[in-house]
PDB file of C-alpha atoms in Angstrom:
ATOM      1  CA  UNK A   1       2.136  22.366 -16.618  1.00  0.00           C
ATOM      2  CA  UNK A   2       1.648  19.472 -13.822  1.00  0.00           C
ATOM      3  CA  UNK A   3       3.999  20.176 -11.007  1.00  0.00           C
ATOM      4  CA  UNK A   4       6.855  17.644 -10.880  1.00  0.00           C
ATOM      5  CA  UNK A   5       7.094  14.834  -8.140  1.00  0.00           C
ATOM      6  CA  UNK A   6      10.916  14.019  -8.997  1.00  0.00           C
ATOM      7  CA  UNK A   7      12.732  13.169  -5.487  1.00  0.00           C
ATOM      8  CA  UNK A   8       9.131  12.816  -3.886  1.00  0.00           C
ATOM      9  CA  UNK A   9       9.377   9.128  -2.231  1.00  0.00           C
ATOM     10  CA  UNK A  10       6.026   7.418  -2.237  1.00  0.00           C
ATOM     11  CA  UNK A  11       5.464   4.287  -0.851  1.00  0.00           C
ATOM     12  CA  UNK A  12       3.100   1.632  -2.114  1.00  0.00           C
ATOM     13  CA  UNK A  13       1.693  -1.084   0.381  1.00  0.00           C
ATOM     14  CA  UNK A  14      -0.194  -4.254   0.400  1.00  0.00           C
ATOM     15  CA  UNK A  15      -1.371  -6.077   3.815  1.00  0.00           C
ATOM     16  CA  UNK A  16      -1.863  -9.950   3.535  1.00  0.00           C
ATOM     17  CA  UNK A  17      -3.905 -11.651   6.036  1.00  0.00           C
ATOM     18  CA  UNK A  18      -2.178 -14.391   8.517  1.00  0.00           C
ATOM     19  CA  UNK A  19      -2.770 -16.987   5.665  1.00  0.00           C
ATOM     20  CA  UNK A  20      -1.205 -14.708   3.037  1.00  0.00           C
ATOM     21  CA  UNK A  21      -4.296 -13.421   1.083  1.00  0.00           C
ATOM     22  CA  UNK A  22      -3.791 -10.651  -0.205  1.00  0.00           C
ATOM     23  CA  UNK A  23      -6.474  -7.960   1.204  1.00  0.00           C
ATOM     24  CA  UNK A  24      -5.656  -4.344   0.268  1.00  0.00           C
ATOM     25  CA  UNK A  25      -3.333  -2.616  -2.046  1.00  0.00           C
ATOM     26  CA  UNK A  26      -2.531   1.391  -0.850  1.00  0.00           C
ATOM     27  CA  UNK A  27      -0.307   3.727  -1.945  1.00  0.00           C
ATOM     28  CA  UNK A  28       0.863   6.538   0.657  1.00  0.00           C
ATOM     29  CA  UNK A  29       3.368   9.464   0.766  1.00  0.00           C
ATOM     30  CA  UNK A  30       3.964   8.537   4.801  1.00  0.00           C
ATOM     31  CA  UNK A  31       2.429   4.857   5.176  1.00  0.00           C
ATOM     32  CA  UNK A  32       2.598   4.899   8.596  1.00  0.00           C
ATOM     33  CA  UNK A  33       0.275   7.213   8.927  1.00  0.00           C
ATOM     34  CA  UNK A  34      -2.041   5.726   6.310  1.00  0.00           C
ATOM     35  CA  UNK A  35      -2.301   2.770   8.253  1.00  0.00           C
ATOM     36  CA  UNK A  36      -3.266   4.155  11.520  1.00  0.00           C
ATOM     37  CA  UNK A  37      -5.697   5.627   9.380  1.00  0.00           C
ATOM     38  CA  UNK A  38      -7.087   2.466   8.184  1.00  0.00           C
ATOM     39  CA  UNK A  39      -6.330   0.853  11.839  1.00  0.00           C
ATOM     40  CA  UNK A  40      -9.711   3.066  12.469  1.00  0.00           C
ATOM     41  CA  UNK A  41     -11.591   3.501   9.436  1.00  0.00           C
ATOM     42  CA  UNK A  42     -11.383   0.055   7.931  1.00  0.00           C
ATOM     43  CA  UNK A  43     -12.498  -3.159   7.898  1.00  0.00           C
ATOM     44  CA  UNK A  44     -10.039  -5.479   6.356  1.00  0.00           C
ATOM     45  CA  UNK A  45      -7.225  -3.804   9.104  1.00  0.00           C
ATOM     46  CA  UNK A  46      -8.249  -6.925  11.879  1.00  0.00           C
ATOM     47  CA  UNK A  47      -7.641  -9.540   9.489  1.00  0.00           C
ATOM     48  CA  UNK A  48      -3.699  -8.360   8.142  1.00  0.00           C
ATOM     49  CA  UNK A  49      -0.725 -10.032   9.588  1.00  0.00           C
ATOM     50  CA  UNK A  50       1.833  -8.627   7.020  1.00  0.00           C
ATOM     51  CA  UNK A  51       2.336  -5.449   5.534  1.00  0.00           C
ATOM     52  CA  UNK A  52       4.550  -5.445   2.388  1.00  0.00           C
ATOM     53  CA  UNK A  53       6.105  -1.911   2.096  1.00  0.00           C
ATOM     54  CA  UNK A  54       7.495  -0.832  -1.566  1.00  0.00           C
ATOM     55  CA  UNK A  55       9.084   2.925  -1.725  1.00  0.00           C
ATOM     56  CA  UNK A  56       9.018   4.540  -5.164  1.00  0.00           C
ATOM     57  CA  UNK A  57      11.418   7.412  -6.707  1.00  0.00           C
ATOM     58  CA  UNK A  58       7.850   9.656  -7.992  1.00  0.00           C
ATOM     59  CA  UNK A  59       4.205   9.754  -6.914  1.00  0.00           C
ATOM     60  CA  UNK A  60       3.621   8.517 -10.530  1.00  0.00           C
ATOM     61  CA  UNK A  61       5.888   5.589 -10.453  1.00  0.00           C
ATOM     62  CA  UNK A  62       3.817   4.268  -7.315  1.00  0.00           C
ATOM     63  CA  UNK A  63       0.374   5.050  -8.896  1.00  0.00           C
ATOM     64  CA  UNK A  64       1.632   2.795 -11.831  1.00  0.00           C
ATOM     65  CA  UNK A  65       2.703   0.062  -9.346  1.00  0.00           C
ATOM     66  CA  UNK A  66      -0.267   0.345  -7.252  1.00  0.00           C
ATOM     67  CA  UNK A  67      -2.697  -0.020 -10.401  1.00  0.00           C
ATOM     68  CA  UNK A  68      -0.891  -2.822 -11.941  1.00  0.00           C
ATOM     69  CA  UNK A  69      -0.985  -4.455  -8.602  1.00  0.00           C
ATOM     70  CA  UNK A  70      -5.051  -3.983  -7.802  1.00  0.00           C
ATOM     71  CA  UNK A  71      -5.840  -4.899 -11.703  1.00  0.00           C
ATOM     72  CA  UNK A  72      -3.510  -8.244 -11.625  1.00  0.00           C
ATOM     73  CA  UNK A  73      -3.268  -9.164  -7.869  1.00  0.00           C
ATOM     74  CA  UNK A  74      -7.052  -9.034  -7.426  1.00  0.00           C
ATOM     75  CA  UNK A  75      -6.590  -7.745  -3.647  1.00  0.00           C
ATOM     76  CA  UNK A  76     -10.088  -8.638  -1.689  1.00  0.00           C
ATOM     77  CA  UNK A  77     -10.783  -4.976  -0.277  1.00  0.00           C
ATOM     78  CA  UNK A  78      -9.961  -2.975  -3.408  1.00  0.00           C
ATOM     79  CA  UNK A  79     -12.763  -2.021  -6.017  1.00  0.00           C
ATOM     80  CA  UNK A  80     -11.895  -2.574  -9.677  1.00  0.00           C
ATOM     81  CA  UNK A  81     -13.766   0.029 -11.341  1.00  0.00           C
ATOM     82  CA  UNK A  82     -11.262   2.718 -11.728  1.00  0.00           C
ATOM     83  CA  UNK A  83      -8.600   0.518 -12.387  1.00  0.00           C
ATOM     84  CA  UNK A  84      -6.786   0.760 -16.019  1.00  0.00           C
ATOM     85  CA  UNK A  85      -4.179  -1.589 -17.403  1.00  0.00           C
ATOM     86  CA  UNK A  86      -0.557   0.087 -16.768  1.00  0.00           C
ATOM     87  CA  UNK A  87       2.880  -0.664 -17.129  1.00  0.00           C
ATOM     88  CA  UNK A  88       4.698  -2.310 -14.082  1.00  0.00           C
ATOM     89  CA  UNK A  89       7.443  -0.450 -12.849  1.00  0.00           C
ATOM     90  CA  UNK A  90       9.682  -2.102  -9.851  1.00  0.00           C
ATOM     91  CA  UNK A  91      10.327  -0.533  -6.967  1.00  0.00           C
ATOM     92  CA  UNK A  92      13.412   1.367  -5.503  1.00  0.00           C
ATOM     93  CA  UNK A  93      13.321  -0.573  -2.137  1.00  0.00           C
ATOM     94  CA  UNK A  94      11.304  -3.328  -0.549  1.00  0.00           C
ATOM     95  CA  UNK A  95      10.538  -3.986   3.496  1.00  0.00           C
ATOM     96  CA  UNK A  96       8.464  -6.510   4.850  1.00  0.00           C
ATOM     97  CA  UNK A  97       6.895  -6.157   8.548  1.00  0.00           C
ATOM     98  CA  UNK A  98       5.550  -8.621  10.913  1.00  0.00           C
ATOM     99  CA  UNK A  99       1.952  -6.756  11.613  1.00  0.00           C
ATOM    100  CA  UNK A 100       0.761  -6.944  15.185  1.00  0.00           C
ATOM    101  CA  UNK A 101      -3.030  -5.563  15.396  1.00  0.00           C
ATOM    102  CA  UNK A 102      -3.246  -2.964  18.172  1.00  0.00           C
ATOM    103  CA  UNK A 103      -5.171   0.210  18.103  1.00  0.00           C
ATOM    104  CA  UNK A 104      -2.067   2.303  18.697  1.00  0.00           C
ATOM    105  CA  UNK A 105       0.521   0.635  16.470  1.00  0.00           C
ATOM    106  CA  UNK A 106       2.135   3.633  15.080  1.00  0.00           C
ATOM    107  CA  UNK A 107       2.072   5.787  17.861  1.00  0.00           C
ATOM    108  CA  UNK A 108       5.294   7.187  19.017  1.00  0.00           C
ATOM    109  CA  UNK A 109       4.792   5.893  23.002  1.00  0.00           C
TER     110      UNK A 109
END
């Protein structure tokens, strides 16, 4: 039996460029971290001005958001390969963020 993910916030998040392209869809259990992550590792991170945070009740609630948003948003740094029609399901909670580029963004100085 799958272990449950009831109560487990998880946070799905898309970054826009300064134009407001969408660039990347992402889903992440602490999304600050994930994007200091891709602040090194990737290359659409220089172009995003906005980051569009959505917080989900269950892991499986944001996979379903995330999917339906990379098949039907068409996001210019996601593949499309593994992606599968699915349900939308809305989102407990919404924040937007203005999204300055700096190497050290999320760090806690």
């Amino acid at each position: 039996m799958a272990k449950s993910d009831a109560g487990v916030e998880t946070f799905v998040y898309r970054a826009f460029s300064s134009s407001g392209s969408l660039l990347y869809v992402g889903i992440a259990s602490d999304w600050k971290r994930r994007l200091k992550q891709h602040s090194k590792y990737s290359r659409w991170y220089r172009d995003a001005g906005t980051v569009r945070v959505e917080v989900y009740s269950t892991r499986a609630e944001a996979f379903a958001a995330e999917s339906w948003a990379i098949t039907y948003e068409f996001p210019e740094w996601n593949g499309d390969s593994q992606w599968k029609h699915c349900p939308f399901i809305p989102p407990v909670a919404i924040e937007t963020l203005e999204h300055a580029v700096v190497h050290d963004i999320w760090s806690n100085d």
